[in-house]
PDB file of C-alpha atoms in Angstrom:
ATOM      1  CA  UNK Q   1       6.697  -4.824  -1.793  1.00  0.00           C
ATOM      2  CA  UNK Q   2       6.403  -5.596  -5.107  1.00  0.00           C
ATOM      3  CA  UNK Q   3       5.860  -8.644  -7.420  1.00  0.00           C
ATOM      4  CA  UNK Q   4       7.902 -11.143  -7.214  1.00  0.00           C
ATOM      5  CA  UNK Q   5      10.227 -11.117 -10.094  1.00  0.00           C
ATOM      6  CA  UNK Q   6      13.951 -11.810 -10.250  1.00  0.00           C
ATOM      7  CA  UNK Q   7      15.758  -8.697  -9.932  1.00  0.00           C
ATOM      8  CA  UNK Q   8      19.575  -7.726  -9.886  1.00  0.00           C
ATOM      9  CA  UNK Q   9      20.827 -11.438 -10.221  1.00  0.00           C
ATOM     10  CA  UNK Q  10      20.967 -14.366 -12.392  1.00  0.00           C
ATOM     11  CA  UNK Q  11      18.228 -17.131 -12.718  1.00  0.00           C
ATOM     12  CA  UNK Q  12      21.074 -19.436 -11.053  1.00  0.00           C
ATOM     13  CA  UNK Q  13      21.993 -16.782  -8.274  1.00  0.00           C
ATOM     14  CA  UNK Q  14      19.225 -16.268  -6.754  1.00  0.00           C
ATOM     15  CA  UNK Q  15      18.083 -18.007  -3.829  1.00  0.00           C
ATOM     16  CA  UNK Q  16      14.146 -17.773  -4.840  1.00  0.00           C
ATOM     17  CA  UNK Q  17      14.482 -18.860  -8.269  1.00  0.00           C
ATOM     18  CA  UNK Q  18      13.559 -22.094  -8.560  1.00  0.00           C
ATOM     19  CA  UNK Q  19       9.514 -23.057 -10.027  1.00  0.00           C
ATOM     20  CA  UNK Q  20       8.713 -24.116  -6.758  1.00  0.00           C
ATOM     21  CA  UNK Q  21       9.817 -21.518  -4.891  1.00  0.00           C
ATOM     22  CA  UNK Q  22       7.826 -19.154  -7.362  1.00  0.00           C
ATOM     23  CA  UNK Q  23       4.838 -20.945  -7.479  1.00  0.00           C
ATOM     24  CA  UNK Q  24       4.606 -20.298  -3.197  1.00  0.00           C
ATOM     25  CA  UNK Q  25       5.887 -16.680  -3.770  1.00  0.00           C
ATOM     26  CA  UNK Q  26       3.379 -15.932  -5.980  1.00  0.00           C
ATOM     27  CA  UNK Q  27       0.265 -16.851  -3.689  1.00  0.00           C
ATOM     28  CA  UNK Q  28       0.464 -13.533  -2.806  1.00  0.00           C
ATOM     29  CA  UNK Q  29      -1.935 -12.359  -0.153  1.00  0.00           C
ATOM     30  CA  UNK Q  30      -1.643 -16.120   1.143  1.00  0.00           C
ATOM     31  CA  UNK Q  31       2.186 -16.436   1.211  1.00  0.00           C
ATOM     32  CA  UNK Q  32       2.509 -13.230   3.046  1.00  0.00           C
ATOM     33  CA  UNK Q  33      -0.060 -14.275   5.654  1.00  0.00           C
ATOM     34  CA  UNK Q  34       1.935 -17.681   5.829  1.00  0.00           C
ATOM     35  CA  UNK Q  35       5.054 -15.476   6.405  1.00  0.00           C
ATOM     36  CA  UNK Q  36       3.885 -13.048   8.854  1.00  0.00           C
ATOM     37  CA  UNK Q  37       2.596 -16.273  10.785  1.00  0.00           C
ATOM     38  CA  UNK Q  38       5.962 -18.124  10.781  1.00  0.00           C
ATOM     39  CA  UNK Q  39       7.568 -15.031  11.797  1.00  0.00           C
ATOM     40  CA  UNK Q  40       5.178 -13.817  14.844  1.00  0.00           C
ATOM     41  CA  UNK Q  41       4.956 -17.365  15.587  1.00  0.00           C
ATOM     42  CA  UNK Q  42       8.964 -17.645  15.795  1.00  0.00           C
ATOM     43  CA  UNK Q  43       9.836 -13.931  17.170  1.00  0.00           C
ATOM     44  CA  UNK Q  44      11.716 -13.371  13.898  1.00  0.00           C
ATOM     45  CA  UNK Q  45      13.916 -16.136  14.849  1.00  0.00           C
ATOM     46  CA  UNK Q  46      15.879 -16.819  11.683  1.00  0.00           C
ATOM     47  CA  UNK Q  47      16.129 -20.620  12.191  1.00  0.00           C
ATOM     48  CA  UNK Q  48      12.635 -20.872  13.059  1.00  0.00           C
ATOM     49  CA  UNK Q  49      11.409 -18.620  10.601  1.00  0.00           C
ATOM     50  CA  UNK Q  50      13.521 -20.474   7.695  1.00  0.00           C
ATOM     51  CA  UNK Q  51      12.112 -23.881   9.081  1.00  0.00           C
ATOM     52  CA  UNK Q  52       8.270 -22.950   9.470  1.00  0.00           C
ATOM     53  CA  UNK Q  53       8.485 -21.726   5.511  1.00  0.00           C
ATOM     54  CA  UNK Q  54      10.494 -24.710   4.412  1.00  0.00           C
ATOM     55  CA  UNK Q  55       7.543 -26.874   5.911  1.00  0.00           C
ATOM     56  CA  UNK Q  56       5.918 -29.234   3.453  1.00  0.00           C
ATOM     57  CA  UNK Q  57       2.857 -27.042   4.051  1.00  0.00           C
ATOM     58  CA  UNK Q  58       4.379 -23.511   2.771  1.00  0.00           C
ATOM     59  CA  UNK Q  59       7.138 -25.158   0.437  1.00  0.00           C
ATOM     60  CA  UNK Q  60       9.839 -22.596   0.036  1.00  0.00           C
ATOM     61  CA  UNK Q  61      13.426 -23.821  -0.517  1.00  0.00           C
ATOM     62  CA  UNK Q  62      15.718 -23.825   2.496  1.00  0.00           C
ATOM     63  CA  UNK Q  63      18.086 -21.250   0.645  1.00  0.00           C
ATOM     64  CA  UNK Q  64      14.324 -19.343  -0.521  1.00  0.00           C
ATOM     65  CA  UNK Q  65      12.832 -19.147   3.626  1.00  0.00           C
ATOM     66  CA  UNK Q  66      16.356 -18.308   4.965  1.00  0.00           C
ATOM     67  CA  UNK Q  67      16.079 -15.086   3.009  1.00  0.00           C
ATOM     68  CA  UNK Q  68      12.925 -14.681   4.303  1.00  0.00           C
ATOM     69  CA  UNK Q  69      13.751 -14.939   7.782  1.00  0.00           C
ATOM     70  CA  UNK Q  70      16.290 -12.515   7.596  1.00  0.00           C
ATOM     71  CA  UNK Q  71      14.496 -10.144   6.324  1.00  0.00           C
ATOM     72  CA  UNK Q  72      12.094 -11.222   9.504  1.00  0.00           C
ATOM     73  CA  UNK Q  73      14.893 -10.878  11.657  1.00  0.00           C
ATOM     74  CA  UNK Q  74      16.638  -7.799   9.986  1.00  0.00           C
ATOM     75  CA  UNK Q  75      12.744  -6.111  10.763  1.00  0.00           C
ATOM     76  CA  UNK Q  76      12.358  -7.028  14.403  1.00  0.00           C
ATOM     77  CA  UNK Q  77      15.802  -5.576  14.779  1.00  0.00           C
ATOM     78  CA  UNK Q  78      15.360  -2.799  12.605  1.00  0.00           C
ATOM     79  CA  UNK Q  79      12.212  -1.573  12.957  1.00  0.00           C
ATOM     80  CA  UNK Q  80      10.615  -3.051  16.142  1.00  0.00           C
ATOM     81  CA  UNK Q  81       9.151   0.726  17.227  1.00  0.00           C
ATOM     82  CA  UNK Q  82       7.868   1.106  13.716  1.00  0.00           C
ATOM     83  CA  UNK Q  83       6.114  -2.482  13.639  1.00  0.00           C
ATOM     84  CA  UNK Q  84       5.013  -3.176  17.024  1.00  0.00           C
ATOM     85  CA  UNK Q  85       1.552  -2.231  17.336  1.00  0.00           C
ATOM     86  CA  UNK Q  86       0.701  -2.834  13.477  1.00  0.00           C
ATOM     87  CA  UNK Q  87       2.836  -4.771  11.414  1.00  0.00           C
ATOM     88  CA  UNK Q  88       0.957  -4.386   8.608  1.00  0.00           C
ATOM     89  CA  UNK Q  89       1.123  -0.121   8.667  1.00  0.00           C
ATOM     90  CA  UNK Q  90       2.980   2.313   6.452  1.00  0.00           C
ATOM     91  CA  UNK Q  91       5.592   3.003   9.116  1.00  0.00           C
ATOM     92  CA  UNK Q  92       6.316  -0.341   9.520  1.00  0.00           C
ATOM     93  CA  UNK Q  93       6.558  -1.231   5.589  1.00  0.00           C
ATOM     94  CA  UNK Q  94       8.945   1.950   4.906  1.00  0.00           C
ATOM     95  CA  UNK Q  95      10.611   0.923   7.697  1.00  0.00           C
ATOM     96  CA  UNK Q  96      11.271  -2.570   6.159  1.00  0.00           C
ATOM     97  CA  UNK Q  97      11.967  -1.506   2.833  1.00  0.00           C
ATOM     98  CA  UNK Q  98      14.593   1.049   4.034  1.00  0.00           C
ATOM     99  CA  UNK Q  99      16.394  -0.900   6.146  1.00  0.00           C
ATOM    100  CA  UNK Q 100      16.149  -4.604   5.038  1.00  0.00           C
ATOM    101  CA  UNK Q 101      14.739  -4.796   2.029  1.00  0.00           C
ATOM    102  CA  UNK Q 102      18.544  -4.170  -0.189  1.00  0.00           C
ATOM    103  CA  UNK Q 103      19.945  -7.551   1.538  1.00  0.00           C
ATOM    104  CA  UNK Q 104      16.560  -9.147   1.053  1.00  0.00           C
ATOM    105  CA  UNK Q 105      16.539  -8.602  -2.834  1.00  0.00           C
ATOM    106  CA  UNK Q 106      20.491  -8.889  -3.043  1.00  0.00           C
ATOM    107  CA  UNK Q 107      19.799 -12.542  -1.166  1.00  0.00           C
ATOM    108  CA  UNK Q 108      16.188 -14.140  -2.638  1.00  0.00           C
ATOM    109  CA  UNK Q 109      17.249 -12.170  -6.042  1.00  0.00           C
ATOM    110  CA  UNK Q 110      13.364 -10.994  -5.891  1.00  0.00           C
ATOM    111  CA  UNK Q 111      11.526  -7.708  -4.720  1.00  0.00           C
ATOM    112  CA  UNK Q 112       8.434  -8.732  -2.974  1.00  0.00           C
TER     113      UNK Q 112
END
């Protein structure tokens, strides 16, 4: 993914806009491993994935994690053959970015 700047929608649009949110999303390396935590932890759950990132302790938004556990969601049920033995391989990332990355950007208004 890439950086996590606003793309395709408005400041007020997107769902990963606000300072806060930003300021988590741009941890980097440390957001992601937050993320991939929250996700394995929740089976890509999207209720559970949106609440373990809106935790005091990560910080997103509500409207900022549920975008995140979709794209969580839209990965286990995209890409589970791609992902399941390493999550973090090339397969698995094109997989992810062909599949669920569009309604991930079009939702958070990011590309990360």
């Amino acid at each position: 993914w890439t950086s996590g700047a606003l793309v395709g929608r408005t400041h007020d649009e997107a769902a990963c806009a606000t300072r806060a949110d930003q300021g988590v999303l741009g941890q980097g390396t440390s957001f992601q491993a937050q993320l991939k935590s929250c996700a394995k932890g929740c089976w890509a759950d999207l209720g559970c994935t949106r609440d373990c990132l809106s935790k005091a302790d990560v910080g997103l938004s509500r409207a900022c994690a549920s975008c995140h556990g979709h794209l969580a969601l839209c990965t286990k049920d995209s890409c589970m053959r791609d992902c399941m033995f390493n999550s973090d391989g090339e397969p698995c990332a094109r997989c992810a970015a062909d599949h669920c990355r569009p309604a991930f950007v079009a939702c958070a208004g990011i590309a990360e």
